[in-house]
Amino acid sequence: MNSSLTMAVLALLREGDRHPYEMQHLLRERNIEAVVKLRGGSLYDAIDRLVRAGLATVAGRVRTGSRPERTIYTITPAGVETLTTIVREHLATVAQEYPAFAAGLAHLLNLDRDEAVGLLHERRSTLTRLFEETDAALQEARKTGVPRLVLLETEYSQLLRQAEITWLREVTGAIETGDMPWIAIPPPHQEA
């Protein structure tokens, strides 16, 4: 129950009673989807787990016009306590993470130089596009009055993306100019 999605749902419920559709809309509007993994019905599954654990409860049901009835959820006192515990842990703890990119870098020499540089350029292009799209979403959120405090995770992600883009530009340039000589790994020894 210590996941980022749990934290996001509890935080939205702490702000006020909500139905899942509204939560999904706010997760998108605040760009929380960039730091919380959401798939298919994962939001609904998370809400069900929170209700079963006594961290959230049904506050009521509403129907607007011809729309289907929506269940409204509220956070419980145990949910507030769990939320503050999770936030504290996430902010204060330096977790050992195992990002796939760093693992790939550790074995980069298993590719030839041109392929490795090409893949790093491709990554930089993808990150640049993502940075630009997220920047546009951030600007729009600011224009619509979304408080900066609820956009901090997106600002942080953008800072990391910008740093990685800069680093990738420097590394690929150093490999291409020969300032960082490529070390060719000899082919494996083959028995006759």
CSV table of C-alpha atoms in Angstrom, one decimal:
chain,number,residue,atom,x,y,z
A,1,MET,CA,0.0,0.0,0.0
A,2,ASN,CA,3.0,2.2,-0.1
A,3,SER,CA,2.9,3.0,-3.8
A,4,SER,CA,2.9,6.3,-5.6
A,5,LEU,CA,-0.6,5.6,-6.9
A,6,THR,CA,-1.8,5.1,-3.4
A,7,MET,CA,-0.2,8.3,-2.4
A,8,ALA,CA,-1.8,10.2,-5.3
A,9,VAL,CA,-5.3,8.9,-4.7
A,10,LEU,CA,-5.2,9.6,-1.0
A,11,ALA,CA,-3.8,13.1,-1.7
A,12,LEU,CA,-6.7,13.8,-4.1
A,13,LEU,CA,-9.2,12.5,-1.5
A,14,ARG,CA,-7.6,14.6,1.2
A,15,GLU,CA,-8.3,17.7,-0.9
A,16,GLY,CA,-12.0,16.7,-1.1
A,17,ASP,CA,-14.4,13.9,-1.8
A,18,ARG,CA,-14.2,12.8,-5.4
A,19,HIS,CA,-15.3,10.2,-8.0
A,20,PRO,CA,-12.7,8.3,-10.0
A,21,TYR,CA,-13.4,10.2,-13.2
A,22,GLU,CA,-12.6,13.5,-11.5
A,23,MET,CA,-9.5,12.0,-10.0
A,24,GLN,CA,-8.3,10.8,-13.4
A,25,HIS,CA,-9.0,14.3,-14.8
A,26,LEU,CA,-6.9,15.9,-12.0
A,27,LEU,CA,-4.1,13.4,-12.4
A,28,ARG,CA,-3.9,14.4,-16.1
A,29,GLU,CA,-4.3,18.1,-15.5
A,30,ARG,CA,-1.6,18.2,-12.9
A,31,ASN,CA,0.6,15.9,-15.0
A,32,ILE,CA,0.9,13.5,-12.1
A,33,GLU,CA,0.7,10.7,-14.7
A,34,ALA,CA,4.4,11.5,-15.4
A,35,VAL,CA,5.4,10.2,-12.0
A,36,VAL,CA,2.6,7.7,-11.2
A,37,LYS,CA,2.1,4.6,-13.3
A,38,LEU,CA,-1.5,4.4,-14.5
A,39,ARG,CA,-2.8,1.6,-16.6
A,40,GLY,CA,-6.3,0.7,-17.7
A,41,GLY,CA,-8.2,0.2,-14.5
A,42,SER,CA,-5.3,0.7,-12.1
A,43,LEU,CA,-7.0,3.8,-10.6
A,44,TYR,CA,-10.2,1.8,-9.8
A,45,ASP,CA,-8.2,-1.1,-8.4
A,46,ALA,CA,-6.2,1.3,-6.2
A,47,ILE,CA,-9.5,2.8,-4.9
A,48,ASP,CA,-10.9,-0.6,-4.2
A,49,ARG,CA,-7.7,-1.6,-2.2
A,50,LEU,CA,-7.9,1.7,-0.2
A,51,VAL,CA,-11.6,1.0,0.6
A,52,ARG,CA,-10.8,-2.6,1.7
A,53,ALA,CA,-7.9,-1.3,3.8
A,54,GLY,CA,-10.1,1.2,5.5
A,55,LEU,CA,-8.2,4.2,4.1
A,56,ALA,CA,-11.0,5.5,2.0
A,57,THR,CA,-14.8,5.0,2.1
A,58,VAL,CA,-17.8,5.6,-0.1
A,59,ALA,CA,-19.2,9.1,0.7
A,60,GLY,CA,-22.2,8.8,-1.6
A,61,ARG,CA,-23.4,8.5,-5.1
A,62,VAL,CA,-24.4,11.2,-7.6
A,63,ARG,CA,-26.0,11.3,-11.0
A,64,THR,CA,-25.7,14.3,-13.3
A,65,GLY,CA,-28.1,14.5,-16.1
A,66,SER,CA,-28.1,11.4,-18.3
A,67,ARG,CA,-24.6,10.3,-17.1
A,68,PRO,CA,-24.2,7.1,-15.2
A,69,GLU,CA,-24.3,7.2,-11.4
A,70,ARG,CA,-20.9,7.9,-10.0
A,71,THR,CA,-19.5,6.8,-6.6
A,72,ILE,CA,-17.9,9.5,-4.5
A,73,TYR,CA,-15.1,8.5,-2.2
A,74,THR,CA,-13.7,10.2,0.9
A,75,ILE,CA,-10.5,9.7,2.9
A,76,THR,CA,-10.7,8.2,6.4
A,77,PRO,CA,-8.6,9.3,9.4
A,78,ALA,CA,-6.5,6.2,8.8
A,79,GLY,CA,-6.1,7.3,5.2
A,80,VAL,CA,-4.8,10.7,6.3
A,81,GLU,CA,-2.3,9.0,8.6
A,82,THR,CA,-1.1,6.6,5.9
A,83,LEU,CA,-0.8,9.5,3.4
A,84,THR,CA,1.4,11.5,5.6
A,85,THR,CA,3.6,8.5,6.4
A,86,ILE,CA,4.0,7.7,2.7
A,87,VAL,CA,4.8,11.3,1.8
A,88,ARG,CA,7.4,11.5,4.5
A,89,GLU,CA,9.0,8.2,3.4
A,90,HIS,CA,9.1,9.3,-0.3
A,91,LEU,CA,10.6,12.7,0.5
A,92,ALA,CA,13.2,11.7,3.1
A,93,THR,CA,14.3,8.3,1.9
A,94,VAL,CA,17.0,7.9,-0.8
A,95,ALA,CA,15.8,4.7,-2.4
A,96,GLN,CA,18.1,2.4,-4.3
A,97,GLU,CA,16.5,2.5,-7.7
A,98,TYR,CA,17.6,0.4,-10.7
A,99,PRO,CA,16.8,2.4,-13.8
A,100,ALA,CA,16.9,0.6,-17.1
A,101,PHE,CA,18.9,3.4,-18.8
A,102,ALA,CA,21.7,3.2,-16.2
A,103,ALA,CA,21.8,-0.6,-16.7
A,104,GLY,CA,22.1,-0.1,-20.4
A,105,LEU,CA,24.9,2.4,-20.0
A,106,ALA,CA,26.8,-0.1,-17.9
A,107,HIS,CA,26.9,-2.5,-20.9
A,108,LEU,CA,27.1,0.1,-23.7
A,109,LEU,CA,30.4,-1.4,-25.0
A,110,ASN,CA,28.5,-4.5,-26.2
A,111,LEU,CA,27.3,-2.4,-29.1
A,112,ASP,CA,29.4,-1.0,-31.8
A,113,ARG,CA,30.2,2.7,-31.6
A,114,ASP,CA,27.9,4.0,-34.3
A,115,GLU,CA,24.9,2.0,-33.0
A,116,ALA,CA,25.5,3.1,-29.5
A,117,VAL,CA,25.7,6.8,-30.5
A,118,GLY,CA,22.6,6.4,-32.7
A,119,LEU,CA,20.6,5.0,-29.8
A,120,LEU,CA,21.8,7.8,-27.5
A,121,HIS,CA,20.8,10.4,-30.1
A,122,GLU,CA,17.4,8.7,-30.4
A,123,ARG,CA,17.0,8.8,-26.6
A,124,ARG,CA,17.9,12.5,-26.6
A,125,SER,CA,15.4,13.2,-29.3
A,126,THR,CA,12.6,11.4,-27.4
A,127,LEU,CA,13.5,13.2,-24.2
A,128,THR,CA,13.5,16.6,-26.0
A,129,ARG,CA,10.1,15.9,-27.5
A,130,LEU,CA,8.8,14.9,-24.1
A,131,PHE,CA,10.4,17.9,-22.4
A,132,GLU,CA,8.7,20.2,-24.9
A,133,GLU,CA,5.3,18.6,-24.6
A,134,THR,CA,5.5,18.7,-20.8
A,135,ASP,CA,6.7,22.3,-20.9
A,136,ALA,CA,3.6,23.2,-22.9
A,137,ALA,CA,1.3,21.4,-20.5
A,138,LEU,CA,3.0,23.1,-17.6
A,139,GLN,CA,2.6,26.5,-19.2
A,140,GLU,CA,-1.1,25.7,-19.8
A,141,ALA,CA,-1.5,24.5,-16.1
A,142,ARG,CA,0.0,27.8,-14.9
A,143,LYS,CA,-2.2,29.9,-17.2
A,144,THR,CA,-5.3,28.1,-15.8
A,145,GLY,CA,-4.2,28.8,-12.2
A,146,VAL,CA,-2.9,25.5,-11.1
A,147,PRO,CA,-0.8,26.3,-8.1
A,148,ARG,CA,3.0,25.8,-8.5
A,149,LEU,CA,3.0,23.7,-5.3
A,150,VAL,CA,1.0,20.9,-7.0
A,151,LEU,CA,3.3,21.0,-10.0
A,152,LEU,CA,6.5,20.5,-8.2
A,153,GLU,CA,6.9,16.9,-9.3
A,154,THR,CA,6.6,17.9,-12.9
A,155,GLU,CA,9.1,20.7,-12.5
A,156,TYR,CA,11.5,18.2,-10.9
A,157,SER,CA,11.0,15.7,-13.7
A,158,GLN,CA,11.6,18.5,-16.2
A,159,LEU,CA,14.8,19.5,-14.5
A,160,LEU,CA,16.0,15.9,-14.6
A,161,ARG,CA,15.1,15.6,-18.3
A,162,GLN,CA,16.9,18.8,-19.1
A,163,ALA,CA,20.0,17.6,-17.3
A,164,GLU,CA,19.9,14.2,-19.1
A,165,ILE,CA,19.4,16.0,-22.5
A,166,THR,CA,22.5,18.1,-21.8
A,167,TRP,CA,24.5,15.1,-20.6
A,168,LEU,CA,23.5,13.1,-23.7
A,169,ARG,CA,24.5,15.9,-26.0
A,170,GLU,CA,28.0,16.1,-24.3
A,171,VAL,CA,28.6,12.4,-24.2
A,172,THR,CA,27.6,11.7,-27.8
A,173,GLY,CA,29.6,14.7,-28.9
A,174,ALA,CA,32.7,13.4,-27.0
A,175,ILE,CA,32.3,10.0,-28.6
A,176,GLU,CA,31.8,11.4,-32.1
A,177,THR,CA,34.8,13.7,-31.9
A,178,GLY,CA,37.1,11.1,-30.3
A,179,ASP,CA,37.5,13.0,-27.0
A,180,MET,CA,36.0,9.9,-25.4
A,181,PRO,CA,37.7,7.0,-27.3
A,182,TRP,CA,35.6,4.0,-28.0
A,183,ILE,CA,36.8,0.7,-26.5
A,184,ALA,CA,36.1,-2.1,-28.9
A,185,ILE,CA,35.3,-5.4,-27.2
A,186,PRO,CA,36.8,-8.3,-29.2
A,187,PRO,CA,34.5,-10.9,-30.4
A,188,PRO,CA,34.0,-13.9,-28.2
A,189,HIS,CA,36.5,-16.6,-28.4
A,190,GLN,CA,35.2,-19.4,-30.5
A,191,GLU,CA,36.3,-23.0,-30.2
A,192,ALA,CA,37.0,-24.9,-33.4
